[in-house]
Amino acid sequence: MSNETILVIGSCGQLGTELVESLRGIYGDNNVIASDLKASDNPVFEAGPFEVMDILDKAKFEEVVKKYKPTQVYHLAALLSATAEKMPEFAWKLNMDGLFHVLDAARDMGIIKKVYWPSSIAAFGPNTPRINTPQFGAMDPTTVYGISKLAGELYVQYYFNRWGVDTRSLRYPGLIGYKSAPGGGTTDYAVSIYHDALTTRKHHCFLNPGTVLPMLYMPDALKATLDIMHAPAENIKIRSSYNLAGMSFGPEEITAAIQKYVPGFSTEYQADYRQAIADSWPAVIDDSRARQDWGWKPDFDLDKMTVDMLENLKKQYPQNSM
Ligand code: NAD
Ligand code: AKB
């Protein structure tokens, strides 16, 4: 692994912030190049190289590839579901053109050997079975974000089949972590609810009770991401994107899980435009192919995650802790 150089695009987001830290722990600080639209003052990035780069600027991206010669690229830059609905044309441009710049460079420059690009449960739609959503089946996303993820899945598969680009992908559920803030998704409430529990003791939820969605705790998301990237190529039998599951719950269930440790905490419900997005997504994912092909198994359920989230967030809000 020590001969690898890794470029992470969209490093300063919810996933990238933690992934850069994990990758630097494995490959060494100087072998992992973080990049994003703007420089960051987060100390996480101080340990190694950082490039200010817009993935829509193809010339600049190719310059960065020539400069660092990354053998692997993790392409995370995207607009997520809720933000994308506010600017659908730009979301399509960013989510698709950014991906093409990475895939074309991997195909044409002879430097990048492996590409990681995440898809989402948003690639599914109302005609997908909501319970035990299968790996293969109806996919009719209703959001521009979901449409871009489904198209992206087909393109990463196409670049693998047609040109042998070693593409790997996971359909993440909503990601929950305490180290970085989410960036404009429909599942974001499941992060802010923990912050509210330790500060105001009240959460205003933009989804209705009963809105069950698939979720994944960040340590499990990092484990799955690194495991699929480290798996032997022959084990990666699905080159579009793998279903991945951790847990499923609705807002009233996560509220109850928090109330066990934060008495007096409550949630009020006022659904907004994100309810329709959530209603179009699966509730419970069947991730048996990931388990079978490269040994996926999550470590966290709702209660275990809640204990860990509250324990770690208490350090951020010492004045409010019980
Ligand atoms: P995020 O919004 O938190 O972070 C995205 C990062 O990309 C930001 O730091 C942003 O500044 C950067 N970025 C935006 N435009 C850019 C550009 N033109 N050039 C370079 N960087 C740019 O997103 P995230 O939650 O970290 O998600 C990362 C990836 O994982 C995305 O592809 C997302 O669709 C996918 N995903 C995330 C979740 C989740 O719950 N977080 C779930 C499913 C899939
Ligand atoms: C979102 O809500 O948009 C993301 C996702 C599930 O892709 N968290």
mmCIF file of C-alpha atoms and ligand atoms in Angstrom:
data_model
loop_
_atom_site.group_PDB
_atom_site.id
_atom_site.type_symbol
_atom_site.label_atom_id
_atom_site.label_comp_id
_atom_site.label_asym_id
_atom_site.label_seq_id
_atom_site.Cartn_x
_atom_site.Cartn_y
_atom_site.Cartn_z
ATOM 1 C CA MET A 1 0.000 0.000 0.000
ATOM 2 C CA SER A 2 2.935 2.315 0.580
ATOM 3 C CA ASN A 3 3.479 2.989 -3.138
ATOM 4 C CA GLU A 4 0.046 4.512 -3.481
ATOM 5 C CA THR A 5 -0.638 8.234 -3.825
ATOM 6 C CA ILE A 6 -4.215 9.280 -3.275
ATOM 7 C CA LEU A 7 -6.177 12.333 -4.364
ATOM 8 C CA VAL A 8 -9.436 13.101 -2.546
ATOM 9 C CA ILE A 9 -11.752 15.520 -4.379
ATOM 10 C CA GLY A 10 -14.312 17.259 -2.166
ATOM 11 C CA SER A 11 -12.224 16.649 0.965
ATOM 12 C CA CYS A 12 -13.787 19.267 3.211
ATOM 13 C CA GLY A 13 -17.290 17.780 3.272
ATOM 14 C CA GLN A 14 -18.946 15.445 5.748
ATOM 15 C CA LEU A 15 -17.327 12.298 4.357
ATOM 16 C CA GLY A 16 -14.084 13.762 2.998
ATOM 17 C CA THR A 17 -12.993 15.288 6.294
ATOM 18 C CA GLU A 18 -13.026 11.873 7.954
ATOM 19 C CA LEU A 19 -11.846 9.905 4.941
ATOM 20 C CA VAL A 20 -8.722 12.047 4.484
ATOM 21 C CA GLU A 21 -7.834 11.420 8.131
ATOM 22 C CA SER A 22 -8.320 7.646 7.736
ATOM 23 C CA LEU A 23 -6.413 7.481 4.450
ATOM 24 C CA ARG A 24 -3.490 9.461 5.905
ATOM 25 C CA GLY A 25 -3.412 6.996 8.810
ATOM 26 C CA ILE A 26 -2.991 4.149 6.317
ATOM 27 C CA TYR A 27 -0.891 5.642 3.492
ATOM 28 C CA GLY A 28 1.005 8.419 5.291
ATOM 29 C CA ASP A 29 0.229 12.142 5.482
ATOM 30 C CA ASN A 30 2.217 13.163 2.415
ATOM 31 C CA ASN A 31 0.742 10.466 0.197
ATOM 32 C CA VAL A 32 -2.834 11.690 0.538
ATOM 33 C CA ILE A 33 -3.642 14.944 -1.269
ATOM 34 C CA ALA A 34 -6.757 16.647 0.021
ATOM 35 C CA SER A 35 -8.539 19.035 -2.351
ATOM 36 C CA ASP A 36 -11.621 21.197 -2.357
ATOM 37 C CA LEU A 37 -13.025 24.424 -3.782
ATOM 38 C CA LYS A 38 -11.558 26.454 -0.930
ATOM 39 C CA ALA A 39 -8.758 26.079 1.576
ATOM 40 C CA SER A 40 -9.871 24.876 4.990
ATOM 41 C CA ASP A 41 -8.813 25.953 8.477
ATOM 42 C CA ASN A 42 -9.739 22.507 9.852
ATOM 43 C CA PRO A 43 -6.548 21.201 11.534
ATOM 44 C CA VAL A 44 -7.292 17.750 10.046
ATOM 45 C CA PHE A 45 -5.864 18.995 6.755
ATOM 46 C CA GLU A 46 -2.651 20.493 8.140
ATOM 47 C CA ALA A 47 -0.774 17.199 8.237
ATOM 48 C CA GLY A 48 -0.414 16.769 4.458
ATOM 49 C CA PRO A 49 -0.806 18.407 1.034
ATOM 50 C CA PHE A 50 -3.950 20.378 0.146
ATOM 51 C CA GLU A 51 -4.841 21.693 -3.321
ATOM 52 C CA VAL A 52 -7.519 24.310 -3.944
ATOM 53 C CA MET A 53 -9.252 22.895 -7.012
ATOM 54 C CA ASP A 54 -12.640 23.106 -8.727
ATOM 55 C CA ILE A 55 -13.323 19.708 -10.310
ATOM 56 C CA LEU A 56 -15.234 21.507 -13.057
ATOM 57 C CA ASP A 57 -11.910 23.093 -14.117
ATOM 58 C CA LYS A 58 -10.599 20.183 -16.167
ATOM 59 C CA ALA A 59 -7.241 21.816 -16.981
ATOM 60 C CA LYS A 60 -6.503 22.519 -13.302
ATOM 61 C CA PHE A 61 -7.526 18.965 -12.348
ATOM 62 C CA GLU A 62 -5.186 17.488 -14.971
ATOM 63 C CA GLU A 63 -2.402 19.763 -13.711
ATOM 64 C CA VAL A 64 -2.958 18.398 -10.183
ATOM 65 C CA VAL A 65 -2.891 14.821 -11.530
ATOM 66 C CA LYS A 66 0.405 15.505 -13.352
ATOM 67 C CA LYS A 67 1.888 17.164 -10.261
ATOM 68 C CA TYR A 68 1.095 14.430 -7.708
ATOM 69 C CA LYS A 69 0.606 11.391 -9.959
ATOM 70 C CA PRO A 70 -2.187 9.886 -7.813
ATOM 71 C CA THR A 71 -2.661 6.150 -8.285
ATOM 72 C CA GLN A 72 -6.119 6.380 -6.689
ATOM 73 C CA VAL A 73 -8.794 9.072 -6.783
ATOM 74 C CA TYR A 74 -11.694 9.347 -4.353
ATOM 75 C CA HIS A 75 -14.171 11.650 -6.079
ATOM 76 C CA LEU A 76 -16.605 12.969 -3.462
ATOM 77 C CA ALA A 77 -17.565 16.425 -4.779
ATOM 78 C CA ALA A 78 -21.302 16.640 -5.465
ATOM 79 C CA LEU A 79 -24.443 18.557 -4.614
ATOM 80 C CA LEU A 80 -26.618 16.411 -2.326
ATOM 81 C CA SER A 81 -30.348 15.809 -2.598
ATOM 82 C CA ALA A 82 -31.886 18.830 -0.863
ATOM 83 C CA THR A 83 -29.447 21.433 -2.211
ATOM 84 C CA ALA A 84 -29.584 19.922 -5.685
ATOM 85 C CA GLU A 85 -33.362 20.426 -5.858
ATOM 86 C CA LYS A 86 -32.758 24.159 -5.363
ATOM 87 C CA MET A 87 -30.365 24.366 -8.334
ATOM 88 C CA PRO A 88 -31.069 21.321 -10.500
ATOM 89 C CA GLU A 89 -29.189 22.484 -13.607
ATOM 90 C CA PHE A 90 -26.003 23.240 -11.725
ATOM 91 C CA ALA A 91 -26.358 20.021 -9.704
ATOM 92 C CA TRP A 92 -26.472 17.981 -12.899
ATOM 93 C CA LYS A 93 -23.440 19.825 -14.266
ATOM 94 C CA LEU A 94 -21.357 19.373 -11.117
ATOM 95 C CA ASN A 95 -22.372 15.784 -10.435
ATOM 96 C CA MET A 96 -21.878 14.591 -14.021
ATOM 97 C CA ASP A 97 -19.092 16.794 -15.496
ATOM 98 C CA GLY A 98 -16.996 16.320 -12.351
ATOM 99 C CA LEU A 99 -17.332 12.549 -12.693
ATOM 100 C CA PHE A 100 -16.435 12.615 -16.417
ATOM 101 C CA HIS A 101 -13.300 14.657 -15.707
ATOM 102 C CA VAL A 102 -12.163 11.985 -13.248
ATOM 103 C CA LEU A 103 -13.127 8.996 -15.431
ATOM 104 C CA ASP A 104 -11.574 10.497 -18.574
ATOM 105 C CA ALA A 105 -8.330 11.256 -16.729
ATOM 106 C CA ALA A 106 -8.226 7.676 -15.402
ATOM 107 C CA ARG A 107 -8.762 6.349 -18.932
ATOM 108 C CA ASP A 108 -6.455 8.722 -20.803
ATOM 109 C CA MET A 109 -3.549 9.848 -18.608
ATOM 110 C CA GLY A 110 -2.090 6.464 -17.594
ATOM 111 C CA ILE A 111 -1.589 7.607 -13.974
ATOM 112 C CA ILE A 112 -4.775 6.881 -12.010
ATOM 113 C CA LYS A 113 -5.246 3.146 -11.449
ATOM 114 C CA LYS A 114 -8.385 3.097 -9.290
ATOM 115 C CA VAL A 115 -11.386 5.409 -8.891
ATOM 116 C CA TYR A 116 -13.798 5.538 -5.947
ATOM 117 C CA TRP A 117 -17.084 7.342 -6.557
ATOM 118 C CA PRO A 118 -20.037 7.108 -4.173
ATOM 119 C CA SER A 119 -23.631 6.598 -5.221
ATOM 120 C CA SER A 120 -26.604 6.833 -2.863
ATOM 121 C CA ILE A 121 -29.917 5.306 -1.873
ATOM 122 C CA ALA A 122 -31.223 8.328 -3.826
ATOM 123 C CA ALA A 123 -30.639 6.322 -7.016
ATOM 124 C CA PHE A 124 -33.798 4.365 -6.107
ATOM 125 C CA GLY A 125 -37.344 5.632 -6.583
ATOM 126 C CA PRO A 126 -41.008 5.073 -5.820
ATOM 127 C CA ASN A 127 -41.232 1.873 -7.871
ATOM 128 C CA THR A 128 -38.317 0.273 -6.056
ATOM 129 C CA PRO A 129 -39.382 -2.137 -3.280
ATOM 130 C CA ARG A 130 -38.958 -0.078 -0.084
ATOM 131 C CA ILE A 131 -38.312 -3.034 2.204
ATOM 132 C CA ASN A 132 -35.271 -5.204 1.546
ATOM 133 C CA THR A 133 -34.508 -3.121 -1.541
ATOM 134 C CA PRO A 134 -32.688 -5.530 -3.857
ATOM 135 C CA GLN A 135 -29.335 -4.873 -5.512
ATOM 136 C CA PHE A 136 -30.938 -5.089 -8.958
ATOM 137 C CA GLY A 137 -34.443 -3.974 -9.860
ATOM 138 C CA ALA A 138 -36.563 -0.939 -10.608
ATOM 139 C CA MET A 139 -34.699 2.354 -10.291
ATOM 140 C CA ASP A 140 -36.713 5.481 -11.056
ATOM 141 C CA PRO A 141 -35.258 8.336 -8.989
ATOM 142 C CA THR A 142 -37.393 11.461 -8.678
ATOM 143 C CA THR A 143 -34.670 13.982 -7.739
ATOM 144 C CA VAL A 144 -31.932 15.469 -9.920
ATOM 145 C CA TYR A 145 -29.449 14.160 -7.336
ATOM 146 C CA GLY A 146 -30.842 10.632 -7.665
ATOM 147 C CA ILE A 147 -30.916 10.850 -11.457
ATOM 148 C CA SER A 148 -27.249 11.941 -11.448
ATOM 149 C CA LYS A 149 -26.366 9.044 -9.129
ATOM 150 C CA LEU A 150 -28.128 6.484 -11.334
ATOM 151 C CA ALA A 151 -26.473 7.905 -14.471
ATOM 152 C CA GLY A 152 -23.136 7.959 -12.631
ATOM 153 C CA GLU A 153 -23.527 4.302 -11.664
ATOM 154 C CA LEU A 154 -24.084 3.353 -15.277
ATOM 155 C CA TYR A 155 -21.102 5.432 -16.386
ATOM 156 C CA VAL A 156 -18.631 4.041 -13.832
ATOM 157 C CA GLN A 157 -19.744 0.577 -14.957
ATOM 158 C CA TYR A 158 -19.371 1.597 -18.617
ATOM 159 C CA TYR A 159 -15.805 2.925 -18.118
ATOM 160 C CA PHE A 160 -14.911 -0.365 -16.408
ATOM 161 C CA ASN A 161 -16.472 -2.559 -19.101
ATOM 162 C CA ARG A 162 -15.356 -0.509 -22.096
ATOM 163 C CA TRP A 163 -11.919 0.789 -21.042
ATOM 164 C CA GLY A 164 -10.950 -1.248 -17.984
ATOM 165 C CA VAL A 165 -10.954 1.695 -15.559
ATOM 166 C CA ASP A 166 -10.986 0.106 -12.078
ATOM 167 C CA THR A 167 -14.064 1.858 -10.703
ATOM 168 C CA ARG A 168 -15.570 1.003 -7.298
ATOM 169 C CA SER A 169 -18.733 2.383 -5.784
ATOM 170 C CA LEU A 170 -21.140 2.109 -2.843
ATOM 171 C CA ARG A 171 -24.735 3.253 -2.537
ATOM 172 C CA TYR A 172 -24.419 4.990 0.812
ATOM 173 C CA PRO A 173 -27.425 5.398 3.060
ATOM 174 C CA GLY A 174 -27.591 8.641 5.109
ATOM 175 C CA LEU A 175 -24.241 9.098 6.850
ATOM 176 C CA ILE A 176 -24.097 10.081 10.515
ATOM 177 C CA GLY A 177 -20.969 11.287 12.292
ATOM 178 C CA TYR A 178 -19.814 13.756 14.927
ATOM 179 C CA LYS A 179 -16.620 15.088 13.352
ATOM 180 C CA SER A 180 -18.042 17.001 10.369
ATOM 181 C CA ALA A 181 -21.331 18.620 9.353
ATOM 182 C CA PRO A 182 -23.523 17.236 6.574
ATOM 183 C CA GLY A 183 -23.770 19.229 3.360
ATOM 184 C CA GLY A 184 -27.401 19.582 2.269
ATOM 185 C CA GLY A 185 -29.060 16.172 2.252
ATOM 186 C CA THR A 186 -32.453 14.786 3.231
ATOM 187 C CA THR A 187 -30.953 12.562 5.934
ATOM 188 C CA ASP A 188 -29.113 15.479 7.635
ATOM 189 C CA TYR A 189 -31.682 15.681 10.451
ATOM 190 C CA ALA A 190 -30.200 12.487 11.892
ATOM 191 C CA VAL A 191 -26.969 14.383 12.560
ATOM 192 C CA SER A 192 -28.387 17.690 13.822
ATOM 193 C CA ILE A 193 -30.741 15.844 16.196
ATOM 194 C CA TYR A 194 -27.726 14.796 18.301
ATOM 195 C CA HIS A 195 -26.380 18.350 18.448
ATOM 196 C CA ASP A 196 -29.826 19.602 19.471
ATOM 197 C CA ALA A 197 -30.075 16.925 22.160
ATOM 198 C CA LEU A 198 -26.940 18.278 23.817
ATOM 199 C CA THR A 199 -27.717 21.970 23.361
ATOM 200 C CA THR A 200 -31.371 23.085 23.146
ATOM 201 C CA ARG A 201 -32.842 19.680 24.163
ATOM 202 C CA LYS A 202 -35.389 20.161 21.373
ATOM 203 C CA HIS A 203 -35.186 19.096 17.727
ATOM 204 C CA HIS A 204 -37.371 20.538 14.969
ATOM 205 C CA CYS A 205 -37.601 17.748 12.428
ATOM 206 C CA PHE A 206 -38.234 18.442 8.744
ATOM 207 C CA LEU A 207 -39.512 14.875 8.241
ATOM 208 C CA ASN A 208 -42.662 13.292 9.672
ATOM 209 C CA PRO A 209 -42.604 10.533 12.281
ATOM 210 C CA GLY A 210 -42.691 7.144 10.583
ATOM 211 C CA THR A 211 -40.300 8.218 7.802
ATOM 212 C CA VAL A 212 -37.980 5.236 7.984
ATOM 213 C CA LEU A 213 -34.721 5.683 6.049
ATOM 214 C CA PRO A 214 -31.522 3.632 5.784
ATOM 215 C CA MET A 215 -28.614 5.159 7.723
ATOM 216 C CA LEU A 216 -24.973 4.312 8.409
ATOM 217 C CA TYR A 217 -22.607 5.436 11.150
ATOM 218 C CA MET A 218 -19.454 7.088 9.825
ATOM 219 C CA PRO A 219 -16.955 4.523 11.189
ATOM 220 C CA ASP A 220 -18.893 1.859 9.265
ATOM 221 C CA ALA A 221 -18.983 4.048 6.142
ATOM 222 C CA LEU A 222 -15.208 4.518 6.323
ATOM 223 C CA LYS A 223 -14.697 0.782 6.865
ATOM 224 C CA ALA A 224 -16.867 -0.105 3.845
ATOM 225 C CA THR A 225 -15.160 2.495 1.639
ATOM 226 C CA LEU A 226 -11.662 1.315 2.486
ATOM 227 C CA ASP A 227 -12.659 -2.361 2.300
ATOM 228 C CA ILE A 228 -14.110 -2.092 -1.196
ATOM 229 C CA MET A 229 -11.060 -0.139 -2.367
ATOM 230 C CA HIS A 230 -8.662 -2.683 -0.835
ATOM 231 C CA ALA A 231 -10.545 -5.770 -2.065
ATOM 232 C CA PRO A 232 -8.936 -7.770 -4.898
ATOM 233 C CA ALA A 233 -10.354 -6.641 -8.254
ATOM 234 C CA GLU A 234 -11.815 -10.095 -8.937
ATOM 235 C CA ASN A 235 -14.008 -9.809 -5.806
ATOM 236 C CA ILE A 236 -15.678 -6.666 -7.114
ATOM 237 C CA LYS A 237 -18.359 -8.319 -9.187
ATOM 238 C CA ILE A 238 -20.658 -5.300 -9.338
ATOM 239 C CA ARG A 239 -19.148 -2.319 -11.113
ATOM 240 C CA SER A 240 -22.179 -0.035 -10.989
ATOM 241 C CA SER A 241 -22.566 0.379 -7.212
ATOM 242 C CA TYR A 242 -23.115 -1.922 -4.225
ATOM 243 C CA ASN A 243 -26.127 -1.709 -1.899
ATOM 244 C CA LEU A 244 -24.873 -0.994 1.610
ATOM 245 C CA ALA A 245 -26.828 -1.047 4.870
ATOM 246 C CA GLY A 246 -26.215 -0.283 8.502
ATOM 247 C CA MET A 247 -29.523 0.467 10.235
ATOM 248 C CA SER A 248 -32.986 1.849 9.443
ATOM 249 C CA PHE A 249 -35.103 4.114 11.628
ATOM 250 C CA GLY A 250 -37.598 6.969 11.611
ATOM 251 C CA PRO A 251 -37.271 10.287 13.478
ATOM 252 C CA GLU A 252 -39.385 9.055 16.410
ATOM 253 C CA GLU A 253 -37.092 6.022 16.837
ATOM 254 C CA ILE A 254 -33.878 8.051 16.937
ATOM 255 C CA THR A 255 -35.625 10.460 19.335
ATOM 256 C CA ALA A 256 -36.456 7.545 21.653
ATOM 257 C CA ALA A 257 -32.890 6.213 21.385
ATOM 258 C CA ILE A 258 -31.522 9.631 22.455
ATOM 259 C CA GLN A 259 -34.108 10.040 25.239
ATOM 260 C CA LYS A 260 -32.622 6.969 26.956
ATOM 261 C CA TYR A 261 -29.482 9.031 27.581
ATOM 262 C CA VAL A 262 -30.846 12.610 27.482
ATOM 263 C CA PRO A 263 -34.020 12.761 29.579
ATOM 264 C CA GLY A 264 -36.258 15.693 28.664
ATOM 265 C CA PHE A 265 -35.157 15.725 25.029
ATOM 266 C CA SER A 266 -38.031 16.004 22.546
ATOM 267 C CA THR A 267 -38.715 16.369 18.821
ATOM 268 C CA GLU A 268 -41.316 18.525 17.098
ATOM 269 C CA TYR A 269 -42.347 17.684 13.570
ATOM 270 C CA GLN A 270 -42.858 20.063 10.677
ATOM 271 C CA ALA A 271 -42.290 18.372 7.347
ATOM 272 C CA ASP A 272 -41.023 20.444 4.411
ATOM 273 C CA TYR A 273 -40.076 19.735 0.777
ATOM 274 C CA ARG A 274 -37.612 17.083 1.926
ATOM 275 C CA GLN A 275 -40.506 14.811 2.998
ATOM 276 C CA ALA A 276 -41.336 14.031 -0.642
ATOM 277 C CA ILE A 277 -37.698 13.174 -1.310
ATOM 278 C CA ALA A 278 -37.567 10.841 1.701
ATOM 279 C CA ASP A 279 -40.861 9.213 0.695
ATOM 280 C CA SER A 280 -39.356 8.276 -2.676
ATOM 281 C CA TRP A 281 -36.405 6.421 -1.092
ATOM 282 C CA PRO A 282 -36.104 2.889 0.295
ATOM 283 C CA ALA A 283 -36.554 2.166 4.005
ATOM 284 C CA VAL A 284 -34.492 -1.011 4.400
ATOM 285 C CA ILE A 285 -31.685 -2.076 2.069
ATOM 286 C CA ASP A 286 -30.632 -5.627 1.190
ATOM 287 C CA ASP A 287 -26.827 -5.488 1.127
ATOM 288 C CA SER A 288 -26.232 -9.243 0.790
ATOM 289 C CA ARG A 289 -24.083 -8.848 -2.357
ATOM 290 C CA ALA A 290 -21.604 -6.586 -0.525
ATOM 291 C CA ARG A 291 -21.491 -9.110 2.329
ATOM 292 C CA GLN A 292 -20.974 -12.003 -0.096
ATOM 293 C CA ASP A 293 -18.469 -10.417 -2.499
ATOM 294 C CA TRP A 294 -16.084 -8.527 -0.198
ATOM 295 C CA GLY A 295 -17.123 -9.384 3.356
ATOM 296 C CA TRP A 296 -19.150 -6.311 4.361
ATOM 297 C CA LYS A 297 -20.597 -6.303 7.888
ATOM 298 C CA PRO A 298 -21.551 -3.184 9.854
ATOM 299 C CA ASP A 299 -20.534 -2.750 13.498
ATOM 300 C CA PHE A 300 -23.101 -0.176 14.635
ATOM 301 C CA ASP A 301 -26.841 -0.292 15.279
ATOM 302 C CA LEU A 302 -28.959 2.667 16.432
ATOM 303 C CA ASP A 303 -28.262 2.259 20.136
ATOM 304 C CA LYS A 304 -24.514 1.690 19.788
ATOM 305 C CA MET A 305 -24.237 4.688 17.458
ATOM 306 C CA THR A 306 -26.265 6.877 19.842
ATOM 307 C CA VAL A 307 -23.981 6.092 22.774
ATOM 308 C CA ASP A 308 -20.894 6.868 20.682
ATOM 309 C CA MET A 309 -22.322 10.059 19.128
ATOM 310 C CA LEU A 310 -23.400 11.491 22.501
ATOM 311 C CA GLU A 311 -20.134 10.516 24.173
ATOM 312 C CA ASN A 312 -18.087 12.299 21.529
ATOM 313 C CA LEU A 313 -20.356 15.314 21.049
ATOM 314 C CA LYS A 314 -20.378 15.990 24.803
ATOM 315 C CA LYS A 315 -16.731 17.012 24.381
ATOM 316 C CA GLN A 316 -17.868 19.676 21.874
ATOM 317 C CA TYR A 317 -20.545 21.003 24.239
ATOM 318 C CA PRO A 318 -18.976 20.598 27.697
ATOM 319 C CA GLN A 319 -21.048 23.437 29.195
ATOM 320 C CA ASN A 320 -24.310 21.679 28.281
ATOM 321 C CA SER A 321 -23.458 18.127 29.173
ATOM 322 C CA MET A 322 -25.408 16.270 31.808
HETATM 323 P P1 NAD B 1 -20.646 17.341 1.334
HETATM 324 O O1 NAD B 1 -21.633 18.232 0.665
HETATM 325 O O2 NAD B 1 -20.544 17.373 2.813
HETATM 326 O O3 NAD B 1 -19.202 17.621 0.731
HETATM 327 C C1 NAD B 1 -18.949 17.810 -0.631
HETATM 328 C C2 NAD B 1 -17.644 18.568 -0.755
HETATM 329 O O4 NAD B 1 -17.415 18.784 -2.156
HETATM 330 C C3 NAD B 1 -17.678 19.957 -0.086
HETATM 331 O O5 NAD B 1 -16.568 20.128 0.745
HETATM 332 C C4 NAD B 1 -17.654 20.917 -1.257
HETATM 333 O O6 NAD B 1 -16.961 22.131 -0.985
HETATM 334 C C5 NAD B 1 -16.923 20.108 -2.318
HETATM 335 N N1 NAD B 1 -17.210 20.576 -3.670
HETATM 336 C C6 NAD B 1 -18.375 21.035 -4.149
HETATM 337 N N2 NAD B 1 -18.232 21.427 -5.420
HETATM 338 C C7 NAD B 1 -16.947 21.209 -5.753
HETATM 339 C C8 NAD B 1 -16.182 21.412 -6.914
HETATM 340 N N3 NAD B 1 -16.719 21.963 -8.006
HETATM 341 N N4 NAD B 1 -14.882 21.054 -6.920
HETATM 342 C C9 NAD B 1 -14.315 20.522 -5.796
HETATM 343 N N5 NAD B 1 -14.985 20.319 -4.655
HETATM 344 C C10 NAD B 1 -16.280 20.658 -4.630
HETATM 345 O O7 NAD B 1 -20.930 15.862 0.820
HETATM 346 P P2 NAD B 1 -20.610 14.498 1.582
HETATM 347 O O8 NAD B 1 -21.730 14.215 2.488
HETATM 348 O O9 NAD B 1 -19.231 14.512 2.101
HETATM 349 O O10 NAD B 1 -20.751 13.476 0.363
HETATM 350 C C11 NAD B 1 -19.636 13.024 -0.365
HETATM 351 C C12 NAD B 1 -20.116 12.113 -1.456
HETATM 352 O O11 NAD B 1 -20.807 11.011 -0.865
HETATM 353 C C13 NAD B 1 -21.092 12.743 -2.440
HETATM 354 O O12 NAD B 1 -20.858 12.231 -3.723
HETATM 355 C C14 NAD B 1 -22.439 12.290 -1.951
HETATM 356 O O13 NAD B 1 -23.377 12.227 -2.972
HETATM 357 C C15 NAD B 1 -22.106 10.913 -1.431
HETATM 358 N N6 NAD B 1 -23.075 10.484 -0.423
HETATM 359 C C16 NAD B 1 -23.125 11.086 0.792
HETATM 360 C C17 NAD B 1 -24.085 10.694 1.708
HETATM 361 C C18 NAD B 1 -24.187 11.345 3.051
HETATM 362 O O14 NAD B 1 -25.122 11.020 3.800
HETATM 363 N N7 NAD B 1 -23.272 12.241 3.419
HETATM 364 C C19 NAD B 1 -24.974 9.664 1.383
HETATM 365 C C20 NAD B 1 -24.915 9.097 0.109
HETATM 366 C C21 NAD B 1 -23.942 9.499 -0.779
HETATM 367 C C1 AKB B 2 -28.871 12.959 1.066
HETATM 368 O O1 AKB B 2 -29.742 12.949 1.958
HETATM 369 O O2 AKB B 2 -28.956 13.615 0.022
HETATM 370 C C2 AKB B 2 -27.668 12.082 1.258
HETATM 371 C C3 AKB B 2 -27.852 10.792 0.576
HETATM 372 C C4 AKB B 2 -28.623 9.716 1.233
HETATM 373 O O3 AKB B 2 -27.414 10.627 -0.527
HETATM 374 N N1 AKB B 2 -27.422 11.936 2.660
#
